[in-house]
Coordinates of C-alpha atoms (C1' of nucleotides) in Angstrom, one line a residue:
Chain W
M86 CA -10.0 27.1 -15.9
G87 CA -7.6 25.3 -13.7
R88 CA -8.2 23.4 -10.6
R89 CA -8.2 25.4 -7.5
P90 CA -5.0 24.8 -5.5
C91 CA -5.3 23.1 -2.2
C92 CA -4.4 26.4 -0.5
V93 CA -3.0 29.8 -1.1
K94 CA 0.7 29.4 -1.4
E95 CA 1.7 32.9 -0.7
G96 CA 3.1 33.5 2.7
L97 CA 3.4 29.9 3.6
N98 CA 6.5 28.2 5.0
K99 CA 8.1 25.6 2.9
G100 CA 10.8 23.0 3.5
A101 CA 11.8 21.5 6.7
W102 CA 9.5 21.8 9.7
T103 CA 10.8 23.5 12.8
A104 CA 10.4 22.1 16.3
E105 CA 7.9 24.9 17.1
E106 CA 5.8 24.0 14.1
D107 CA 5.9 20.4 15.1
R108 CA 4.8 21.3 18.6
M109 CA 1.9 23.4 17.3
L110 CA 0.7 20.6 15.1
A111 CA 1.1 18.0 17.8
E112 CA -1.0 20.0 20.2
Y113 CA -3.7 20.5 17.6
M114 CA -3.8 16.8 16.9
E115 CA -4.0 15.9 20.5
A116 CA -6.9 18.3 21.0
H117 CA -8.9 17.6 17.8
G118 CA -7.7 14.4 16.3
D119 CA -7.1 14.1 12.6
G120 CA -9.3 15.1 9.8
K121 CA -10.3 18.6 8.5
W122 CA -6.7 19.2 7.5
R123 CA -7.6 22.4 5.7
N124 CA -8.7 23.9 9.0
V125 CA -5.4 23.1 10.7
P126 CA -3.5 26.1 9.6
N127 CA -6.4 28.4 10.5
V128 CA -6.8 27.0 14.0
T129 CA -3.1 26.5 14.8
G130 CA -1.8 29.6 13.1
L131 CA 0.7 27.4 11.3
K132 CA 1.9 28.9 8.0
R133 CA 1.6 25.6 6.3
C134 CA -1.1 24.2 3.9
G135 CA -3.4 21.5 5.2
K136 CA -1.8 18.8 3.1
S137 CA 1.6 19.6 4.4
C138 CA 0.3 19.3 8.0
R139 CA -1.3 16.0 7.2
L140 CA 1.9 14.7 5.7
R141 CA 4.0 15.9 8.6
W142 CA 1.7 14.2 11.0
L143 CA 1.3 10.9 9.2
N144 CA 5.0 10.6 8.3
Y145 CA 6.7 12.0 11.3
L146 CA 4.8 13.1 14.3
R147 CA 2.3 10.3 14.7
P148 CA 2.9 8.7 18.0
D149 CA 2.9 5.1 16.7
I150 CA 5.6 5.7 14.1
K151 CA 8.3 3.2 14.4
R152 CA 11.8 4.7 14.4
G153 CA 15.0 3.0 13.5
N154 CA 16.3 0.7 10.8
I155 CA 14.2 -1.6 8.8
S156 CA 14.7 -5.1 10.2
P157 CA 15.6 -8.0 8.0
D158 CA 12.1 -9.4 8.6
E159 CA 10.5 -6.2 7.5
E160 CA 12.8 -6.0 4.5
D161 CA 11.9 -9.5 3.5
L162 CA 8.2 -8.6 3.8
I163 CA 8.6 -5.5 1.8
I164 CA 10.2 -7.4 -1.0
R165 CA 7.5 -10.0 -1.0
L166 CA 4.7 -7.5 -0.8
H167 CA 6.2 -5.5 -3.6
K168 CA 6.4 -8.6 -5.7
L169 CA 2.7 -9.1 -5.2
L170 CA 1.4 -5.6 -5.2
G171 CA 3.9 -3.4 -7.1
N172 CA 4.3 0.2 -6.0
R173 CA 1.2 0.1 -3.7
W174 CA 3.2 1.7 -1.0
S175 CA 0.3 2.5 1.3
L176 CA -0.9 -1.1 1.1
I177 CA 2.6 -2.4 1.8
A178 CA 3.1 0.0 4.7
G179 CA -0.2 -1.1 6.0
R180 CA 1.3 -4.5 6.7
L181 CA 4.3 -3.0 8.5
P182 CA 3.1 -1.6 11.8
G183 CA 4.6 1.8 12.5
R184 CA 6.1 2.2 9.1
T185 CA 4.8 4.8 6.7
D186 CA 4.2 4.6 3.0
N187 CA 6.8 7.3 2.5
E188 CA 9.4 5.4 4.5
V189 CA 8.7 2.2 2.6
K190 CA 8.8 4.0 -0.7
N191 CA 12.1 5.7 0.2
Y192 CA 13.6 2.5 1.4
W193 CA 12.6 0.7 -1.8
N194 CA 13.8 3.5 -4.1
T195 CA 17.2 4.1 -2.4
Y196 CA 18.1 0.6 -1.3
L197 CA 15.9 -2.4 -2.2
S198 CA 15.4 -1.7 -5.9
K199 CA 19.1 -1.7 -6.3
K200 CA 19.5 -4.8 -4.2
I201 CA 16.7 -6.6 -6.1
G202 CA 18.0 -5.4 -9.4
S203 CA 21.5 -6.8 -8.8
S204 CA 20.2 -10.1 -7.4
N205 CA 18.0 -10.6 -10.4
K206 CA 21.0 -10.2 -12.7
N207 CA 22.6 -13.1 -10.9
S208 CA 19.6 -15.4 -10.9
T209 CA 18.3 -17.7 -13.6
K210 CA 14.9 -17.8 -15.1
K211 CA 14.0 -21.1 -13.4
K212 CA 11.3 -19.4 -11.2
Q213 CA 9.2 -18.9 -14.3
Q214 CA 8.8 -22.6 -14.8
Q215 CA 6.2 -23.1 -12.2
P216 CA 3.1 -21.1 -11.4
P217 CA 3.3 -19.5 -7.9
F218 CA -0.1 -20.9 -7.0
H219 CA -3.2 -22.3 -8.6
V220 CA -6.4 -20.5 -8.8
A221 CA -9.2 -23.1 -8.6
Q222 CA -11.8 -23.2 -11.3
Q223 CA -15.4 -23.7 -10.6
T224 CA -16.4 -27.0 -12.1
S225 CA -20.1 -27.5 -11.5
M226 CA -23.3 -25.8 -10.7
N227 CA -23.7 -27.3 -7.3
H228 CA -21.3 -25.0 -5.6
Q229 CA -18.4 -27.3 -6.0
V230 CA -14.9 -26.1 -6.6
L231 CA -12.2 -28.5 -7.6
L232 CA -8.8 -27.6 -6.6
E233 CA -6.2 -28.3 -9.2
E234 CA -4.0 -30.5 -7.1
E235 CA -2.5 -33.3 -9.1
K236 CA -1.9 -35.7 -6.3
S237 CA -4.9 -35.2 -4.1
P238 CA -7.7 -33.3 -5.6
L239 CA -9.9 -31.5 -3.2
V240 CA -13.5 -30.8 -3.7
V241 CA -14.7 -27.6 -1.9
T242 CA -18.4 -27.4 -1.5
A243 CA -20.7 -24.7 -0.2
S244 CA -22.9 -25.8 2.7
E245 CA -26.5 -24.9 2.4
D246 CA -26.6 -23.5 5.9
L247 CA -23.7 -21.2 5.2
L248 CA -25.2 -20.1 1.9
K249 CA -28.4 -19.1 3.7
N250 CA -26.5 -17.0 6.1
S251 CA -24.1 -15.3 3.7
N252 CA -24.1 -13.6 0.3
Y253 CA -21.9 -16.4 -0.8
M254 CA -19.7 -18.8 1.0
L255 CA -17.4 -21.7 0.3
N256 CA -17.2 -24.5 2.8
T257 CA -14.7 -27.3 2.7
N258 CA -14.2 -30.8 3.9
C259 CA -10.8 -29.8 5.2
S260 CA -9.8 -29.8 8.8
Q261 CA -10.7 -26.3 9.8
K262 CA -13.9 -24.4 9.6
V263 CA -14.3 -21.5 7.2
G264 CA -13.8 -18.3 9.0
S265 CA -14.3 -19.2 12.6
G266 CA -14.4 -15.6 13.6
S267 CA -11.1 -15.8 15.3
N268 CA -8.2 -13.8 14.2
E269 CA -6.2 -16.9 14.6
D270 CA -7.8 -18.1 11.5
C271 CA -6.9 -15.1 9.5
L272 CA -4.4 -15.5 6.8
T273 CA -1.9 -12.8 6.9
L274 CA -0.6 -11.3 3.7
E275 CA 2.8 -12.8 4.6
E276 CA 1.1 -16.2 4.7
I277 CA -0.5 -15.6 1.3
I278 CA 2.8 -14.9 -0.1
E279 CA 4.2 -17.9 1.7
F280 CA 1.6 -19.9 -0.1
A281 CA 2.3 -18.2 -3.4
E282 CA 6.0 -18.4 -3.4
F283 CA 6.8 -21.5 -1.5
G284 CA 3.7 -23.6 -1.8
G285 CA 5.4 -26.1 -4.0
G286 CA 7.9 -26.8 -1.3
K287 CA 5.3 -27.6 1.3
T288 CA 2.7 -30.2 1.6
Q289 CA -0.2 -29.5 -0.7
Q290 CA -0.1 -25.8 -0.1
N291 CA 0.3 -24.8 -3.7
N292 CA -3.5 -24.7 -4.1
I293 CA -5.5 -21.7 -3.0
V294 CA -9.0 -20.8 -3.7
V295 CA -9.9 -17.3 -3.1
G296 CA -13.6 -16.8 -2.3
A297 CA -15.4 -14.0 -0.6
D298 CA -16.8 -14.3 2.8
A299 CA -19.6 -11.8 3.2
G300 CA -21.6 -13.8 5.6
S301 CA -23.6 -12.7 8.6
S302 CA -23.5 -15.9 10.5
S303 CA -21.6 -16.0 13.8
T304 CA -19.4 -18.7 12.4
V305 CA -18.5 -16.6 9.4
Q306 CA -15.8 -14.0 9.7
H307 CA -17.1 -10.7 8.5
D308 CA -15.3 -8.4 6.1
S309 CA -12.8 -10.9 5.0
F310 CA -11.5 -12.9 2.1
C311 CA -11.5 -16.6 2.5
L312 CA -8.5 -18.3 1.2
L313 CA -9.1 -22.0 1.1
G314 CA -6.2 -24.4 1.0
P315 CA -6.1 -28.2 1.2
E316 CA -5.1 -28.1 4.8
S317 CA -6.7 -25.0 6.1
N318 CA -9.3 -22.5 5.6
L319 CA -8.2 -19.1 6.5
A320 CA -9.6 -15.6 6.2
W321 CA -7.9 -12.5 5.4
P322 CA -9.4 -9.1 6.4
G323 CA -9.7 -6.7 3.5
H324 CA -13.0 -7.6 2.0
K325 CA -15.5 -4.7 2.0
D326 CA -19.2 -4.7 1.5
G327 CA -19.3 -7.8 -0.6
Q328 CA -16.8 -6.4 -3.1
W329 CA -13.5 -8.0 -3.9
D330 CA -10.5 -5.9 -3.5
D331 CA -9.4 -5.0 -7.0
W332 CA -5.8 -5.0 -6.2
L333 CA -5.8 -8.6 -5.1
L334 CA -7.7 -9.7 -8.1
D335 CA -5.4 -7.7 -10.3
A336 CA -2.4 -9.2 -8.6
M337 CA -3.7 -12.7 -9.0
A338 CA -4.7 -12.1 -12.6
A339 CA -1.3 -10.7 -13.4
D340 CA 0.3 -13.7 -11.9
A341 CA -2.1 -16.1 -13.6
E342 CA -1.6 -14.6 -17.0
D343 CA 1.8 -16.3 -17.5
W344 CA 0.9 -19.8 -16.4
L345 CA -2.9 -20.2 -16.6
P346 CA -4.1 -18.2 -19.6
D347 CA -7.5 -19.8 -19.5
C348 CA -8.2 -18.8 -15.9
D349 CA -9.8 -15.4 -15.4
V350 CA -9.9 -14.6 -11.7
R351 CA -12.8 -12.2 -12.2
D352 CA -14.8 -14.8 -14.1
F353 CA -14.2 -17.1 -11.3
Q354 CA -15.5 -14.6 -8.9
N355 CA -18.5 -13.9 -11.0
S356 CA -19.3 -17.6 -11.3
V357 CA -19.2 -18.0 -7.6
E358 CA -21.4 -15.1 -7.0
T359 CA -23.9 -16.1 -9.7
D360 CA -24.0 -19.6 -8.4
T361 CA -24.6 -18.9 -4.8
V362 CA -26.8 -15.8 -4.7
Chain G
dA236 C1' 41.1 21.7 5.1
dA237 C1' 38.3 22.5 1.2
dT238 C1' 35.6 20.8 -2.4
dT239 C1' 32.9 17.5 -4.8
dC240 C1' 30.0 13.7 -4.9
dA241 C1' 26.5 10.3 -3.5
dC242 C1' 23.0 9.1 -0.8
dG243 C1' 19.0 9.1 2.3
dC244 C1' 15.1 11.2 3.7
dA245 C1' 11.6 14.7 4.4
dA246 C1' 8.7 17.4 1.8
dC247 C1' 6.3 18.9 -2.3
dC248 C1' 3.4 18.3 -6.3
dG249 C1' -0.2 16.8 -9.2
dC250 C1' -3.6 13.5 -9.9
dC251 C1' -7.4 10.7 -8.6
dG252 C1' -11.5 9.1 -6.3
dG253 C1' -15.1 9.7 -2.8
dT254 C1' -18.3 12.8 -0.7
dC255 C1' -21.1 16.7 -0.3
dC256 C1' -24.0 20.2 -1.8
Chain E
dG208 C1' -25.9 15.3 -12.7
dG209 C1' -22.1 18.0 -12.0
dG210 C1' -18.9 21.0 -9.8
dA211 C1' -16.3 21.9 -5.6
dC212 C1' -14.0 20.2 -1.8
dC213 C1' -11.1 17.1 0.6
dG214 C1' -8.1 13.4 1.7
dG215 C1' -5.1 9.9 0.0
dC216 C1' -1.6 8.2 -3.0
dG217 C1' 2.6 7.7 -5.8
dG218 C1' 6.3 10.1 -8.2
dT219 C1' 9.6 13.5 -7.9
dT220 C1' 12.5 17.1 -5.9
dG221 C1' 15.8 19.2 -3.1
dC222 C1' 18.2 19.7 1.1
dG223 C1' 21.3 18.0 4.7
dT224 C1' 25.0 15.0 5.7
dG225 C1' 28.8 12.0 5.4
dA226 C1' 32.3 9.9 2.4
dA227 C1' 35.7 10.4 -1.0
dT228 C1' 39.1 13.0 -3.4

DNA sequence: AATTCACGCAACCGCCGGTCC
DNA sequence: GGGACCGGCGGTTGCGTGAAT
């Protein structure tokens, strides 16, 4: 017994959407908003399946779609994000306002993959010599984390006050507070990659601790990762319900495999959770 | 001018995970 | 607990268009 198809295919239009179909779908969306895609054909009279309607809306009709060529900055970001995330097109597109996963995917497949492929042929293997960034290891039971910075080791400690007000938290003796609650303190993904790729070229920024900020205190940014660096403590939205995003852990673990075989990002996460709960 | 080829992009397809009953 | 439903995602396809021959 096979899976039931998403809709009855007979009698449905396929292929390119007409202007009239677009208008009907846009009117429906304006009146009802998205969701209940399966109902859309019934309500609108469109001879399209719900999934097709959803795709058309998300990839083409949505009002906040950005038209036009991918800018050099966007291209640079796509390359960096793809390096970190792989083919996670929706995640990549999520960092590019107005761009869709389909657009990013197409751009990569038709242009960037070739561009990257040819540039890789010309480059040497020197980038493999240095790890992109260091994942700190927990070193004691009193909530201390020692960043692996050769020149100026940094001890990151969890304050008791913060621990009382959060599931777990890492504080630091660095210049900025952990998660001040302001978006200005949020580390963008671009900045994460900046850390990861170019940390060695900047002052002390090649050390990052990733902790999880699940606190309820007003001084703690909700729903965010905390990325702790020697010079700043920044939070990155993406953390949900006290769980770490698997993709970030996977990405870090994959990077760490090559240069820090003894470091297991998940073990580090678990040790922090165990130690602070 | 006609034909072929390559490319870009919109759309389709199947799978997967979350939710509901 | 398990099946059905639904939305989301990534891979793939195929059509339209412009360049090349």
